[in-house]
Amino acid sequence: MKLQAAKNHSRFARVKGTHDTLPEAHAQWARIAAVAKQVLERAGAVQLTPPIFEYSEVFTKSVGESADLVVQKEMYTFFDAGARSLTLRPEFTAGVLRAFIEHGLYVWPSPIKLWSIGPVFRAEKPQRGRFRQFHQVNCELLGLDAPLLDAEAITLLYQIFSELGLRGLVVKLGSVGDPEDRQAYNHYLREALTPLADRLSEASRERLRLNPMRVLDSKSAEDQAVVASLKRPLDFLGEAAKVHFAQVQAYLSDWQLPFELEPNMVRGLDYYRRTAFEFHHGAIGAQSALCGGGRYDGLVEQLGGPPTPGVGWAFGLERLLDALQQEGALPTGSVRPLLYLIPMDEEAVGEVAKAAFTLRRHGVVLHAYAPRNPGKGLKEADRAGAVLAALRGSRERAHGSYQIKELASGAQFEVPEGELAAFLRGHQARDHEANTLLR
Ligand code: HAM
């Protein structure tokens, strides 16, 4: 139900880059979360929620020294009373893997699939699609280095978006190679770009110093002009990474999952090895990546766990909602009240409230909080979007009944108090049957 709102009179504003999730958006989120949960759990994933903050090291050790999160100081880090450095999670992967190791989940049969949902925090410059507090659905698939797992991870993500009715997706697939391939490519880039450094933007000159591959990721036209003539990361893949990448593509082609090769794929986090992917949508502005992910073999060891390969992804709920809205495919998700109870005298006020408590096991049941005349009460029921209204006054009390009105058809029924629950159940069943026949 969309309610009117008054003009803003608040003395305080929310922090820039954060959002209040209003009731309408919550219903849409719930639908997305339900679809994600269903697709992932039917594939054997289980839910794991790490804390919202961790010791800062958990993140600095995993995302890498040259990640924007570190270089551009995008993490919300603070000291607690014991002078320990803590950080609000800027992503899920590090915390999920820390928990995976801490609880010894690596003894579970492989592959282990862990999914999460919740807020994440990055001190970025806010703009459309880029916030300081946003929300991710995240999934990690652990324990196998087979290309099949990469292809499954991508397919699960694709299934979630398809199930939600999103059409304008572009799946971009690349490979950042094994660490030695990346090293060779970074070496090549340094050699090739250093003489051209004065043609690069200031940010890219800094990237050239710390992690030359990130120059490819630059959105500036001057940088892209320089980059256009260079060799691509895919040209530097070693034999093992090349075979792995070819197999991932073979599975996806075989399963008819449409994708584009992105020879310049670079991810903003340093832990990726081999497969890297992003899903983009053309209608949501410059921040067009709905999700990102890839393989990160070696990361579990880096965090102190036993050798455990893995691949994972995360999508941003806000960007997904923006994309669904642009396509006119926003889920509605709000639940219609089944029944609105109308007390017609003082005595009925408590009676209808009591009836509501017990009837709520059948659906949403609302009631008026003071006596109403039938006209006003029925108008309220209609405005609440209720399917049925039930009137209760002295006449109904004398008969031990409720007068029920079906708001769409105007049909009326006198229902004994003791049979209200059965009436609601019967009505729901008829409604369901009618909906099934219409389909
Ligand atoms: P990421 O690419 O940094 O990957 O973020 C994933 C998604 O989160 C993005 O594609 C975007 O939809 C959303 N997102 C990122 N930053 C913002 C922002 N400032 N405002 C709104 N939405 C944003 C990761 O986070 C990896 N941990 C994914 C992963 C999991 N890789 C392996 N496992």
Coordinates of C-alpha atoms and ligand atoms in Angstrom, one line a residue, residues 90-93 122 124 129-132 134 136 138-140 267 269 271-272 278 289-294 296 311-316 318-319, ligand 1:
P90 CA 32.9 -3.1 3.3
E91 CA 32.0 -6.5 1.8
F92 CA 31.0 -10.0 3.0
T93 CA 33.8 -12.3 1.6
R122 CA 32.1 2.0 2.0
E124 CA 32.8 6.4 -1.3
G129 CA 24.1 3.7 -7.5
R130 CA 27.0 4.4 -5.2
F131 CA 26.2 4.8 -1.5
R132 CA 28.0 4.7 1.8
F134 CA 24.2 -0.3 0.8
Q136 CA 24.5 -7.0 -0.7
N138 CA 26.6 -12.5 -1.2
C139 CA 27.4 -16.1 -2.0
E140 CA 30.6 -18.1 -1.6
R267 CA 38.1 -6.2 -10.2
L269 CA 39.6 -6.2 -4.9
Y271 CA 42.1 -11.4 -4.0
Y272 CA 40.8 -12.6 -7.4
E278 CA 30.4 -8.8 -13.6
A289 CA 27.6 -3.2 -12.3
L290 CA 24.7 -5.1 -10.6
C291 CA 27.1 -7.6 -9.2
G292 CA 30.7 -8.8 -9.3
G293 CA 32.7 -11.8 -8.3
G294 CA 35.2 -14.3 -9.2
Y296 CA 39.9 -16.4 -5.1
V311 CA 34.6 -18.7 -6.0
G312 CA 31.9 -16.2 -5.1
W313 CA 29.9 -13.1 -5.9
A314 CA 27.8 -10.3 -4.4
F315 CA 25.1 -8.2 -5.9
G316 CA 23.9 -4.8 -4.7
E318 CA 19.9 -0.9 -4.4
R319 CA 21.3 -1.2 -8.0
Ligands
HAM1 P1 32.1 -5.7 -5.4 O1 32.2 -5.7 -6.9 O2 33.0 -4.7 -4.7 O3 32.4 -7.2 -5.0 O4 30.6 -5.4 -5.0 C1 29.5 -6.2 -5.5 C2 28.3 -5.3 -5.8 O5 27.9 -4.5 -4.7 C3 28.5 -4.3 -7.0 O6 28.4 -5.0 -8.2 C4 27.4 -3.4 -6.7 O7 26.2 -3.9 -7.2 C5 27.3 -3.3 -5.2 N1 28.1 -2.1 -4.7 C6 29.4 -2.0 -4.5 N2 29.7 -0.8 -4.0 C7 28.6 -0.1 -3.9 C8 28.2 1.2 -3.4 N3 29.1 2.0 -3.0 N4 26.9 1.5 -3.5 C9 25.9 0.7 -3.9 N5 26.2 -0.6 -4.3 C10 27.5 -1.0 -4.4 C11 32.4 -7.6 -3.7 O8 32.0 -6.9 -2.8 C12 32.9 -9.0 -3.5 N6 33.1 -9.2 -2.0 C13 32.1 -10.0 -4.2 C14 32.6 -11.4 -4.0 C15 32.1 -12.3 -3.2 N7 33.6 -11.9 -4.6 C16 33.8 -13.1 -4.2 N8 32.9 -13.4 -3.4

